[in-house]
Structures are given as structure tokens and as C-alpha cells.
Amino acid sequence: MAPLGTYYWLETQAPPGYDLPVNPEFGPLTLSAENVEDGVTLTAENWPETAPPSPGDDPSGRTPPLPAEHMSPQE
């Protein structure tokens, strides 16, 4: 188990065919005595590589996301 404290996650590589988020750092995530039994949860989204956005598309200019699987913890 990780020590109690505050953590950040940095996505270092997107899955093949996906782009990294504009800001690949997520957090803070705080593991405390109150939540140590359940832990903390983080959901990151990766966007499929796409052509340049069209007017009226999602503000990010991308298609709907899939969950990230390539995450590495950063304290």
C-alpha cells in the first residue's frame, strides 16, 4: 500500500491511436486515514487521434474519449 499523502498522476504515454490529454497531470489525489480502506479513484480520458476539428464539434475538437490505461504515479 502507498503511504498516506497527496499524489499526482502523470500520463506519460497514450495508448496506440490516441493522443495524450492537453494537461497529462491529474490530481491532487489525497490518500488519508479516512479513505485508506477504499483508496482513491482517478478516471482519465484519452481521445482518439483525429483530423482537425470542424466548427460545432466538441470544444476540444475531438471525438468521445476512452479510459486511459497508461498511467504512472507521480508524488
Coordinates of N, CA and C in Angstrom, one line a residue:
M1 N 0.8 -1.2 0.0 CA 0.0 0.0 0.0 C 0.9 1.2 0.0
A2 N 0.5 2.3 -0.7 CA 1.2 3.5 -0.8 C 1.1 4.2 0.6
P3 N 2.1 5.0 0.9 CA 2.0 5.8 2.2 C 0.9 6.9 2.1
L4 N 0.3 7.2 3.2 CA -0.7 8.3 3.2 C 0.0 9.6 2.7
G5 N -0.8 10.4 2.0 CA -0.3 11.6 1.4 C -1.0 12.1 0.2
T6 N -0.5 13.1 -0.4 CA -1.0 13.7 -1.6 C -0.2 13.3 -2.8
Y7 N -0.9 12.8 -3.9 CA -0.3 12.3 -5.1 C -0.8 13.0 -6.3
Y8 N 0.0 12.9 -7.4 CA -0.4 13.4 -8.7 C -0.1 12.3 -9.7
W9 N -0.9 12.1 -10.7 CA -0.6 11.1 -11.7 C -0.3 11.9 -13.0
L10 N 0.8 11.4 -13.7 CA 1.2 11.9 -14.9 C 1.1 10.9 -16.0
E11 N 0.3 11.1 -17.0 CA 0.2 10.1 -18.1 C 1.3 10.4 -19.0
T12 N 2.2 9.4 -19.2 CA 3.4 9.6 -20.0 C 3.3 9.1 -21.4
Q13 N 2.3 8.2 -21.7 CA 2.2 7.6 -23.0 C 0.7 7.3 -23.2
A14 N 0.1 7.8 -24.3 CA -1.3 7.4 -24.6 C -1.2 6.0 -25.3
P15 N -2.4 5.3 -25.2 CA -2.5 4.0 -26.0 C -2.3 4.3 -27.5
P16 N -1.9 3.3 -28.2 CA -1.7 3.5 -29.7 C -3.0 4.0 -30.3
G17 N -2.9 5.0 -31.1 CA -4.1 5.6 -31.8 C -4.8 6.7 -31.0
Y18 N -4.2 7.0 -29.9 CA -4.8 8.1 -29.0 C -3.8 9.1 -28.7
D19 N -4.3 10.4 -28.5 CA -3.5 11.5 -28.1 C -3.4 11.6 -26.6
L20 N -2.3 12.1 -26.1 CA -2.2 12.5 -24.6 C -3.2 13.7 -24.4
P21 N -3.7 13.8 -23.2 CA -4.5 15.0 -22.9 C -3.6 16.2 -23.0
V22 N -4.3 17.4 -23.2 CA -3.5 18.6 -23.2 C -2.8 18.8 -21.9
N23 N -3.4 18.5 -20.8 CA -2.7 18.5 -19.5 C -2.7 17.1 -19.0
P24 N -1.6 16.4 -19.1 CA -1.5 15.0 -18.8 C -1.3 14.7 -17.3
E25 N -1.3 15.8 -16.4 CA -1.2 15.6 -15.0 C -2.5 15.7 -14.3
F26 N -2.8 14.7 -13.4 CA -4.1 14.6 -12.8 C -3.9 14.7 -11.3
G27 N -4.7 15.4 -10.5 CA -4.6 15.4 -9.1 C -5.0 16.8 -8.6
P28 N -4.8 17.0 -7.3 CA -4.2 16.1 -6.4 C -5.2 15.0 -5.9
L29 N -4.6 13.9 -5.6 CA -5.3 12.7 -5.0 C -4.8 12.6 -3.6
T30 N -5.6 12.6 -2.6 CA -5.1 12.5 -1.2 C -5.6 11.2 -0.6
L31 N -4.6 10.4 -0.2 CA -4.8 9.2 0.5 C -4.7 9.5 2.0
S32 N -5.8 9.3 2.7 CA -5.8 9.7 4.1 C -6.3 8.5 5.0
A33 N -6.2 8.7 6.3 CA -6.7 7.7 7.2 C -8.1 7.4 7.0
E34 N -8.9 8.4 6.5 CA -10.3 8.3 6.3 C -10.7 7.4 5.1
N35 N -9.8 7.5 4.0 CA -10.1 6.8 2.8 C -9.1 5.6 2.4
V36 N -8.2 5.3 3.3 CA -7.2 4.3 3.0 C -7.8 3.0 2.7
E37 N -8.9 2.6 3.4 CA -9.5 1.3 3.1 C -10.1 1.2 1.7
D38 N -10.7 2.3 1.2 CA -11.3 2.2 -0.1 C -10.3 2.8 -1.2
G39 N -9.3 3.6 -0.8 CA -8.4 4.2 -1.7 C -9.0 5.3 -2.4
V40 N -8.4 5.8 -3.4 CA -8.9 7.0 -4.2 C -9.0 6.5 -5.6
T41 N -9.8 7.2 -6.4 CA -10.1 6.8 -7.8 C -9.8 7.9 -8.7
L42 N -9.2 7.6 -9.8 CA -9.0 8.6 -10.9 C -9.4 8.1 -12.2
T43 N -10.2 8.9 -13.0 CA -10.6 8.5 -14.3 C -10.0 9.5 -15.3
A44 N -9.1 9.0 -16.2 CA -8.5 9.8 -17.2 C -9.1 9.4 -18.5
E45 N -9.2 10.4 -19.4 CA -9.7 10.1 -20.7 C -8.7 10.4 -21.8
N46 N -8.5 9.5 -22.7 CA -7.7 9.7 -23.9 C -8.6 9.8 -25.1
W47 N -8.2 10.7 -26.0 CA -9.0 11.0 -27.2 C -8.4 10.3 -28.4
P48 N -9.2 9.7 -29.2 CA -8.6 9.1 -30.5 C -8.0 10.2 -31.3
E49 N -6.9 9.8 -32.0 CA -6.3 10.8 -32.9 C -7.3 11.1 -34.0
T50 N -7.4 12.3 -34.3 CA -8.4 12.7 -35.3 C -7.9 13.8 -36.2
A51 N -8.7 14.1 -37.2 CA -8.4 15.2 -38.2 C -8.7 16.5 -37.4
P52 N -8.2 17.6 -37.9 CA -8.5 18.9 -37.3 C -10.0 19.0 -37.0
P53 N -10.4 19.7 -36.0 CA -11.8 19.9 -35.6 C -12.6 20.7 -36.7
S54 N -13.9 20.4 -36.7 CA -14.8 21.1 -37.6 C -15.6 22.1 -36.7
P55 N -16.0 23.2 -37.2 CA -16.9 24.1 -36.4 C -18.1 23.4 -35.9
G56 N -18.4 23.6 -34.6 CA -19.5 23.0 -34.0 C -19.2 21.6 -33.3
D57 N -18.0 21.2 -33.4 CA -17.6 19.9 -32.8 C -17.4 20.2 -31.3
D58 N -17.2 19.2 -30.5 CA -16.8 19.3 -29.1 C -15.8 20.4 -29.0
P59 N -15.8 21.2 -27.9 CA -14.9 22.3 -27.7 C -13.4 21.8 -27.8
S60 N -13.1 20.6 -27.4 CA -11.8 20.1 -27.5 C -11.4 19.7 -29.0
G61 N -12.4 19.7 -29.8 CA -12.2 19.3 -31.2 C -12.0 17.8 -31.5
R62 N -12.4 17.0 -30.6 CA -12.1 15.6 -30.7 C -13.4 14.8 -30.5
T63 N -13.3 13.5 -30.8 CA -14.4 12.6 -30.6 C -14.5 12.1 -29.2
P64 N -15.5 11.4 -28.8 CA -15.7 10.9 -27.4 C -14.5 10.1 -26.9
P65 N -14.2 10.2 -25.7 CA -13.0 9.6 -25.1 C -13.2 8.1 -24.7
L66 N -12.0 7.5 -24.5 CA -12.0 6.1 -23.9 C -11.1 6.3 -22.6
P67 N -11.2 5.4 -21.6 CA -10.4 5.5 -20.4 C -8.9 5.3 -20.7
A68 N -8.1 6.0 -20.0 CA -6.7 5.8 -20.1 C -6.2 4.5 -19.4
E69 N -5.3 3.9 -20.0 CA -4.7 2.7 -19.3 C -3.2 2.8 -19.1
H70 N -2.6 3.8 -19.6 CA -1.2 4.0 -19.4 C -0.9 5.2 -18.5
M71 N -0.9 4.9 -17.2 CA -0.7 6.0 -16.2 C 0.5 5.6 -15.4
S72 N 1.2 6.6 -14.9 CA 2.3 6.3 -13.9 C 2.2 7.3 -12.8
P73 N 2.3 6.8 -11.5 CA 2.2 7.6 -10.4 C 3.3 8.6 -10.2
Q74 N 3.0 9.8 -9.8 CA 4.0 10.9 -9.5 C 3.6 11.5 -8.1
E75 N 4.6 11.5 -7.2 CA 4.3 12.1 -5.9 C 4.5 13.6 -6.0

